[in-house]
Short mmCIF file of C-alpha atoms and ligand atoms in Angstrom, two decimals:
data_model
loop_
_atom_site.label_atom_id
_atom_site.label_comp_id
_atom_site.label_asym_id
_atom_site.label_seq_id
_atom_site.Cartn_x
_atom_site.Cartn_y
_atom_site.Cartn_z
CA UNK X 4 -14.63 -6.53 12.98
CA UNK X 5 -17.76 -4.90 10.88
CA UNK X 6 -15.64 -3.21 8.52
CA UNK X 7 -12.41 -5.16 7.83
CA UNK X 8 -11.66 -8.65 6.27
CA UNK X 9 -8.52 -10.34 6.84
CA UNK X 10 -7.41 -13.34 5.05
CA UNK X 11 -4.11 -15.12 5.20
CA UNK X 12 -3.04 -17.43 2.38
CA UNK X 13 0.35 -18.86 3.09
CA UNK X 14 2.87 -15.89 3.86
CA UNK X 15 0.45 -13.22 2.25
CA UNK X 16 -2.03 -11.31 4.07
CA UNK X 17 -5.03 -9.63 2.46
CA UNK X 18 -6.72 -6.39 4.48
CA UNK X 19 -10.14 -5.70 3.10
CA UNK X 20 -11.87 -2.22 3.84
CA UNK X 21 -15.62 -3.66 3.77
CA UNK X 22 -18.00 -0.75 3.63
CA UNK X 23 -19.00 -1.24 -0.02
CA UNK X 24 -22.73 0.35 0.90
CA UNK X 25 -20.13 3.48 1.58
CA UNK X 26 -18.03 3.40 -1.27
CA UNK X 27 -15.59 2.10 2.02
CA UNK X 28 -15.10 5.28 2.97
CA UNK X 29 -13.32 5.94 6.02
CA UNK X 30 -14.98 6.56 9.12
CA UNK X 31 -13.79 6.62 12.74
CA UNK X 32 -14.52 2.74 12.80
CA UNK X 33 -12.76 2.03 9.96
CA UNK X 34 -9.45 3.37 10.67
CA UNK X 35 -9.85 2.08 14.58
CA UNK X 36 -10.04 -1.65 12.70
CA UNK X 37 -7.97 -1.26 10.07
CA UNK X 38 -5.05 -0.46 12.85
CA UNK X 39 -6.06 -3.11 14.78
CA UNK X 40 -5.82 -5.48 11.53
CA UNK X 41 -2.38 -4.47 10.86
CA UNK X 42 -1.23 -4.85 14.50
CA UNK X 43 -2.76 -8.36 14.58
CA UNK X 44 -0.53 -9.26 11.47
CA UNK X 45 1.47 -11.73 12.39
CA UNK X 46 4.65 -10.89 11.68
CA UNK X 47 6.37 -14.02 11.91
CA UNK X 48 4.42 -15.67 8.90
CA UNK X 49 3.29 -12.67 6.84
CA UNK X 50 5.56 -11.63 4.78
CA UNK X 51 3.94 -9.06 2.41
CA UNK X 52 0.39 -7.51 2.34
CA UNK X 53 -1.85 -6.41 0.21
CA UNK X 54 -4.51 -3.56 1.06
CA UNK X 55 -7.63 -3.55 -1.31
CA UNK X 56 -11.64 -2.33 -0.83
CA UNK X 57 -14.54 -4.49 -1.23
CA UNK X 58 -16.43 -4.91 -4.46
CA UNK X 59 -15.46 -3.40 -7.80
CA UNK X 60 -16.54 0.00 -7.50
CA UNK X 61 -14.54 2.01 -4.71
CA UNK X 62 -11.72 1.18 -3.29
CA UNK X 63 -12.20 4.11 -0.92
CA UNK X 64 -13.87 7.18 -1.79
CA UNK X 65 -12.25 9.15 0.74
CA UNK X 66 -13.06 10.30 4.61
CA UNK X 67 -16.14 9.88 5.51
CA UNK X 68 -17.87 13.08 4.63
CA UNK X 69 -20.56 12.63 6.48
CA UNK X 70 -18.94 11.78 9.63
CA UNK X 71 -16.35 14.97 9.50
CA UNK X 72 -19.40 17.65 8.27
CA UNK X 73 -19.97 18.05 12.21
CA UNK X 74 -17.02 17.85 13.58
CA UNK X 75 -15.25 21.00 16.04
CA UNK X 76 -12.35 21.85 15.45
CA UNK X 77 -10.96 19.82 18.20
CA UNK X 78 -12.74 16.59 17.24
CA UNK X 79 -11.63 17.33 13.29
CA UNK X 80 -8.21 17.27 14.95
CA UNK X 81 -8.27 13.79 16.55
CA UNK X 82 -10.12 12.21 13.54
CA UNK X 83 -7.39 13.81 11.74
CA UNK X 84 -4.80 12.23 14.03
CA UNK X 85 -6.62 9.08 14.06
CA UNK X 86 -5.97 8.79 9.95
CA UNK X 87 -2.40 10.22 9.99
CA UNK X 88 -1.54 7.77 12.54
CA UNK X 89 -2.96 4.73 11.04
CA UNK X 90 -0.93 5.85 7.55
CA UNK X 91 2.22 5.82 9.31
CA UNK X 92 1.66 2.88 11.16
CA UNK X 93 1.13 1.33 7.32
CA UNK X 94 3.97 3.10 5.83
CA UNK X 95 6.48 2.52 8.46
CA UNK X 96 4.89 -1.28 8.62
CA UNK X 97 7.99 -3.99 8.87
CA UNK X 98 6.57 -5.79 5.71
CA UNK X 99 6.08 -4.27 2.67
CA UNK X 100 2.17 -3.17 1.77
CA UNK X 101 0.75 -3.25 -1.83
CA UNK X 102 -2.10 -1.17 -2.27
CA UNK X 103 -4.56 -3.00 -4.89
CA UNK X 104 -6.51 0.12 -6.05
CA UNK X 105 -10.22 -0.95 -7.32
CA UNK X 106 -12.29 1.85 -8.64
CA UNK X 107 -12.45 5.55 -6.58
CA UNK X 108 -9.00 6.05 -4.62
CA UNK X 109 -10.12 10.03 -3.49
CA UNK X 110 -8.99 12.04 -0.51
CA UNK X 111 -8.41 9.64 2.00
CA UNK X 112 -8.80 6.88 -0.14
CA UNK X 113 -5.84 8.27 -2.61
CA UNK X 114 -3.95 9.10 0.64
CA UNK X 115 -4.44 6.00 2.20
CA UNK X 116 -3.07 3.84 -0.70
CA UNK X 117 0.07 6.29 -0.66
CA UNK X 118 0.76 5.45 2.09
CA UNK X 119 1.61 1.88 0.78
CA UNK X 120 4.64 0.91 -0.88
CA UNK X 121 3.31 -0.24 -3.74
CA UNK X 122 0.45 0.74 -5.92
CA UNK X 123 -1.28 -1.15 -8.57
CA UNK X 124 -4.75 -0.67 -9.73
CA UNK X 125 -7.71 -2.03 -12.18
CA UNK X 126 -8.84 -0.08 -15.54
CA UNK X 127 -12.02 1.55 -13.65
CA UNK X 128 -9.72 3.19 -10.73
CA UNK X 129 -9.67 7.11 -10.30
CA UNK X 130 -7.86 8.92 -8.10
CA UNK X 131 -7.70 12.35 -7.23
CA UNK X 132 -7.75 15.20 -3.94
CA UNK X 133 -10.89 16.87 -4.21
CA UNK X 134 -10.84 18.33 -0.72
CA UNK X 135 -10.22 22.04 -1.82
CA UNK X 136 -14.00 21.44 -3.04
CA UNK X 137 -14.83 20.34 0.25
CA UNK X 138 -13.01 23.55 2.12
CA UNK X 139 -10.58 21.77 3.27
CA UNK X 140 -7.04 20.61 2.65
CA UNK X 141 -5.72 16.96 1.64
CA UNK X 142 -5.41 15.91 5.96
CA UNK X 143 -3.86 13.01 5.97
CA UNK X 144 -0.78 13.21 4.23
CA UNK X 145 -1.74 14.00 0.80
CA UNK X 146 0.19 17.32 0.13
CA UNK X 147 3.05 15.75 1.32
CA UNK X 148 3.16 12.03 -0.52
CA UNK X 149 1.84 13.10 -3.32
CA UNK X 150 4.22 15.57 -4.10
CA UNK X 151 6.97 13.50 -3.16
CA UNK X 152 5.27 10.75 -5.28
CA UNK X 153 4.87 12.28 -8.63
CA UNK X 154 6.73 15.81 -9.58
CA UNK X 155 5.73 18.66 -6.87
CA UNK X 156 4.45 20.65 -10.06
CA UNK X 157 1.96 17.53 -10.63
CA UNK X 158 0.80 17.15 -7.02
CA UNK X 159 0.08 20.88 -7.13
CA UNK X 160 -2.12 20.88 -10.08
CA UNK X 161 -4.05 17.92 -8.87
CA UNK X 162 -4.81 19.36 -5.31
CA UNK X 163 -5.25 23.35 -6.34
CA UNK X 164 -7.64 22.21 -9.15
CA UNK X 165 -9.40 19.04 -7.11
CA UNK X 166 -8.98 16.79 -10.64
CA UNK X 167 -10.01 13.26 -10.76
CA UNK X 168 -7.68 11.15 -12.65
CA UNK X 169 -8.45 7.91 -14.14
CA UNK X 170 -5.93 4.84 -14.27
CA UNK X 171 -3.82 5.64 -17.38
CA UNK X 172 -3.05 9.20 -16.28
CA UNK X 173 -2.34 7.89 -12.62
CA UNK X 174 -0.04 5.41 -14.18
CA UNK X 175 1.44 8.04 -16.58
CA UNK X 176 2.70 10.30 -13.69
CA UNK X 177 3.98 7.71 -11.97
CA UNK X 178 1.03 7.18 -9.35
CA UNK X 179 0.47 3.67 -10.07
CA UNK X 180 2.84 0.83 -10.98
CA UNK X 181 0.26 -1.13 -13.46
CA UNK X 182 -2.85 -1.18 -14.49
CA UNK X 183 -5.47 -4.50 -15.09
CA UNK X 184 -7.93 -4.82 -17.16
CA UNK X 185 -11.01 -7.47 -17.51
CA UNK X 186 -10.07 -10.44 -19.34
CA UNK X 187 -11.97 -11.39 -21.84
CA UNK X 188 -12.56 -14.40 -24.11
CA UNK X 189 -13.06 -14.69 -28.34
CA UNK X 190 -16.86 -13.54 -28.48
CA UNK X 191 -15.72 -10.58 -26.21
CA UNK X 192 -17.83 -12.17 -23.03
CA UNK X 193 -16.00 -11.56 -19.55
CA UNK X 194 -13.80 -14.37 -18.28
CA UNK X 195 -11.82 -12.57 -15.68
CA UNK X 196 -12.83 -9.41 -14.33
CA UNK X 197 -10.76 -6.27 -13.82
CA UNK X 198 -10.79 -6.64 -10.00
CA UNK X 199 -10.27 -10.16 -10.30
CA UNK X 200 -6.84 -9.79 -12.68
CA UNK X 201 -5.80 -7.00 -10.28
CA UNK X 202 -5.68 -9.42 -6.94
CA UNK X 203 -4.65 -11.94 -9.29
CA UNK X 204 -1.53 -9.77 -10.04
CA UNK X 205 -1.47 -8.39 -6.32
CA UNK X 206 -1.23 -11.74 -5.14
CA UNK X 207 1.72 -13.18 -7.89
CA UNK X 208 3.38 -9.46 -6.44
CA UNK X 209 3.12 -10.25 -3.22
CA UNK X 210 4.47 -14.48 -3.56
CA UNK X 211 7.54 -12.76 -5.10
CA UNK X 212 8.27 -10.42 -2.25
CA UNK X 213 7.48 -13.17 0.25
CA UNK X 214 9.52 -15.57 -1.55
CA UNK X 215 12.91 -13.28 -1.07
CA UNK X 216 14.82 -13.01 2.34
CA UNK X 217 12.60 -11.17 4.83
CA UNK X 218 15.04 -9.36 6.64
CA UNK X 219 16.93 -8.21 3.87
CA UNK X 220 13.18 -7.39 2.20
CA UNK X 221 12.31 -5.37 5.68
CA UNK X 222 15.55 -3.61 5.82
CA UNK X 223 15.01 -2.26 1.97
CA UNK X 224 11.88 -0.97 2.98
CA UNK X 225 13.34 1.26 5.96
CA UNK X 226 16.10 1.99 4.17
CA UNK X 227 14.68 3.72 1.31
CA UNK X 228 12.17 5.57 3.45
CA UNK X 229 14.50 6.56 6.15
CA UNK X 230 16.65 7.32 3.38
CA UNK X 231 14.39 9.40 1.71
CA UNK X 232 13.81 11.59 4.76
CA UNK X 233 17.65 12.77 4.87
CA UNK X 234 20.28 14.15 2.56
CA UNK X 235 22.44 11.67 0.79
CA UNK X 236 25.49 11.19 3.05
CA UNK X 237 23.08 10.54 6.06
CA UNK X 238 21.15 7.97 3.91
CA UNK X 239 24.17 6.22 2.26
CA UNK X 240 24.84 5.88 6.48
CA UNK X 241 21.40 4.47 7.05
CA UNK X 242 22.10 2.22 4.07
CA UNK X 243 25.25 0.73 5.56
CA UNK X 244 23.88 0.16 8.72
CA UNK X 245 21.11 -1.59 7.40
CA UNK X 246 23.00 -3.70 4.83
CA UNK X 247 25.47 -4.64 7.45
CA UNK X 248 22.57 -5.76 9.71
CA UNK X 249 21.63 -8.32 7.28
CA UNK X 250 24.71 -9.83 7.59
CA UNK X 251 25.36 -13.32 9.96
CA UNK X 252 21.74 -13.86 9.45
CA UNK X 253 20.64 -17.38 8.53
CA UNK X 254 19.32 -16.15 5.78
CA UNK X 255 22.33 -14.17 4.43
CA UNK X 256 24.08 -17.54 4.61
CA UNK X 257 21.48 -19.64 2.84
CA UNK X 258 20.76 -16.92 -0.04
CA UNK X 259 24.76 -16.58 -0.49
CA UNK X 260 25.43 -20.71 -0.04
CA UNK X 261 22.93 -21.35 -2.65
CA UNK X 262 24.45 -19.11 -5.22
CA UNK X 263 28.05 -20.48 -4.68
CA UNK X 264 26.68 -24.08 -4.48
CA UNK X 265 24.84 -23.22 -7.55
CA UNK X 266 28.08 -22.58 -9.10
CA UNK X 267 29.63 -25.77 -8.38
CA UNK X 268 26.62 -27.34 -9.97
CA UNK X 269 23.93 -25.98 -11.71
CA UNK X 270 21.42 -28.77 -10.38
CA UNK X 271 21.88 -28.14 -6.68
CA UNK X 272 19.15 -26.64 -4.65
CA UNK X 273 17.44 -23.56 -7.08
CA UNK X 274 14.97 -21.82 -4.27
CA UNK X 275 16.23 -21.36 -0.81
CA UNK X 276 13.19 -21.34 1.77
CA UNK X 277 14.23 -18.33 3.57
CA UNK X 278 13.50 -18.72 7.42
CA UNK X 279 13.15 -15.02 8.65
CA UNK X 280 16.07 -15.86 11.33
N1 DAK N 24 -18.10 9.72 2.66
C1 DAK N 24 -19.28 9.19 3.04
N2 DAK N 24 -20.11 8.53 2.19
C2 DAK N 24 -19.71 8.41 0.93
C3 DAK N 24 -18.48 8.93 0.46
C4 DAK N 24 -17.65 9.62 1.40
N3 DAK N 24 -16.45 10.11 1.08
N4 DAK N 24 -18.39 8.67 -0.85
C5 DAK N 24 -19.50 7.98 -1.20
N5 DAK N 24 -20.29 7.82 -0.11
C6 DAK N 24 -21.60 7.15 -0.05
C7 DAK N 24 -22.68 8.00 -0.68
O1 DAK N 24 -23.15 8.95 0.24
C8 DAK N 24 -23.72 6.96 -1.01
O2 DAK N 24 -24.40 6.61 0.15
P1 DAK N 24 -26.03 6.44 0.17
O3 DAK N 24 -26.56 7.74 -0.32
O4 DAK N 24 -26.27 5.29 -0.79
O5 DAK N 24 -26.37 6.12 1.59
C9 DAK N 24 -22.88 5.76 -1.42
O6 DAK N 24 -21.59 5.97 -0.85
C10 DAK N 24 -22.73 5.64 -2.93
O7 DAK N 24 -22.21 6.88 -3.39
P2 DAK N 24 -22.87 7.65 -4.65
O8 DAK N 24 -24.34 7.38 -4.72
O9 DAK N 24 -22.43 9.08 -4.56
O10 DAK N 24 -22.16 6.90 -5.86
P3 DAK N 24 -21.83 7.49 -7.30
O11 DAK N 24 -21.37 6.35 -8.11
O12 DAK N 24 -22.95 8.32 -7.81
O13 DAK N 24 -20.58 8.48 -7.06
C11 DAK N 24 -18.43 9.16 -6.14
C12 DAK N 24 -19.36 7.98 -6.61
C13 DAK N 24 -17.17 8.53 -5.52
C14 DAK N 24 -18.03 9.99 -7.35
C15 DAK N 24 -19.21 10.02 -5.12
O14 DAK N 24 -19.76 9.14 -4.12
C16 DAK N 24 -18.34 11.02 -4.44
O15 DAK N 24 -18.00 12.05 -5.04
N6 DAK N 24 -17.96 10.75 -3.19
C17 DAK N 24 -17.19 11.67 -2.40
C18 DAK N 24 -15.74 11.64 -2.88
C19 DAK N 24 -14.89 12.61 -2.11
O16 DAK N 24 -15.10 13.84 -2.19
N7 DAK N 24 -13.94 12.12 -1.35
C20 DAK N 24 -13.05 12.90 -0.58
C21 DAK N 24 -13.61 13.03 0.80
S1 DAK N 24 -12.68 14.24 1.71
C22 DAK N 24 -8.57 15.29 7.80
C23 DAK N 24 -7.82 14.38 7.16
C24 DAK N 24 -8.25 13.84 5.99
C25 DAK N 24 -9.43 14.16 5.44
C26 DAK N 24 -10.19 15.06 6.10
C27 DAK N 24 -9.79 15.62 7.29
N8 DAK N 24 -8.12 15.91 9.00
C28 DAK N 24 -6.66 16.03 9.19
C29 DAK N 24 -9.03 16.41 9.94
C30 DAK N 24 -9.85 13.57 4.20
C31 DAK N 24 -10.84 14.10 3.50
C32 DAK N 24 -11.46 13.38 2.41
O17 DAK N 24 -11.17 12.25 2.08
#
């Protein structure tokens, strides 16, 4: 692929957008190989994944403005489909997704990382909407996530006034989970920098989540967004179902036997190597 990375280490997966010269925004290309990444995941190893951009800059500026200023209407349309597609396929993705936000998250690029479970981000990140400036509305799913991400009076501000927001405010509202910063050492020279501490942290993130059972980790993730979707006595049903589907899995028994063994004595078997099954 010209435009994506992938790199497995152990049960993690890493998805790079690599258009740095671009900011990484998203063209046509990109989103046609980022959805082939993610269906090439294999889902029998990988266990959580982290989405990031290339560089330290952008981790997507948005759509690709160029691209979409000559699009019809009808062609606008399918790149529009093309995008909400691909952010479904990520949000409705088995295994959880962490978004590692580095630098410019706008328009598509805030949108995209939405569309993740998680989001955490470096000190230089900004996000924001700024289509209304553009003519245009937030297109792939922005009006919707972000105002069921942060307060609807929030997401309304942000997107009527096109406001960039830098990493504290984004992790004030609620946008963003944490925020890294460059580490530095005593004479104040750069040891680690912000983008490094960030996958550092995406990475420990993502060993935690891979480290728990997998299909009770899968079936939290559908849960809460079926859940979400419904009113509460539809999604306390979804809930059951999927709680009672975890059950007479291998891995119910091995996360329950190891507790109750644990019991019995406190030296006996600590981690249990969940097995997916
Ligand atoms: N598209 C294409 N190229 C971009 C880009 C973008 N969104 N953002 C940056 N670039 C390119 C620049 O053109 C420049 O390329 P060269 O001139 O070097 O060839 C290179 O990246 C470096 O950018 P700058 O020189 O501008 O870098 P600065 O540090 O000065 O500024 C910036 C960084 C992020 C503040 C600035 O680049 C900027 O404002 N970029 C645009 C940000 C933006 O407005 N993003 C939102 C795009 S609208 C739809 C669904 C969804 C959407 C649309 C339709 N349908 C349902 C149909 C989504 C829309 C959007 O995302």
């Amino acid at each position: 692929m010209e435009f994506v990375l992938y790199e497995q280490k152990d049960k993690i997966g890493i998805i790079t957008i690599n258009r740095e010269k671009a900011l990484n925004a998203l063209n046509s290309q990109v989103l046609d190989e980022l959805s082939e990444a993610f269906d090439a995941v294999d889902l029998n190893v990988v266990r959580c994944l982290i989405l990031t951009g290339a560089g330290e800059k952008s981790f997507v500026a948005g759509a690709d403005i160029g691209e979409m200023s000559t699009l019809t209407k009808a062609e606008g349309e399918a790149f529009g489909k093309k995008g909400n597609d691909l952010f479904r396929k990520i949000e409705s993705f088995p295994i959880p997704v962490i978004a590692a936000v580095n630098g410019f998250a706008l328009g598509g690029g805030c949108e995209i990382s939405m569309s993740c479970d998680i989001r955490i981000c470096s000190d230089n990140a900004m996000f924001g909407q700024p289509e209304v400036g553009l003519g245009i509305t937030p297109g792939f799913g922005g009006t919707q996530r972000l105002a069921r991400l942060v307060s609807p009076g929030m997401a309304k501000q942000l997107i009527y006034t096109a406001r960039n927001i830098k990493a504290d405010e984004a992790y004030r509202i609620g946008l963003v989970n944490a925020v890294y910063s460059a580490e530095t050492d005593e004479a104040g020279n750069v040891t680690v920098s912000a983008k490094d501490a960030l996958m550092a942290a995406a990475e420990k993130m993502a060993a935690g989540i891979a480290a728990q059972a997998p299909i009770a980790v899968r079936n939290c993730k559908k849960a809460i967004n079926d859940g979400l979707q419904v009113n509460i006595d539809e999604a306390i049903v979804i809930e059951e179902k999927l709680f009672g589907d975890c059950f007479e899995t291998e891995d119910q028994k091995a996360g329950m036997g190891n507790f109750l063994k644990k019991k019995d004595d406190p030296t006996k078997v600590k981690v249990v190597d969940f097995k997916n099954a």
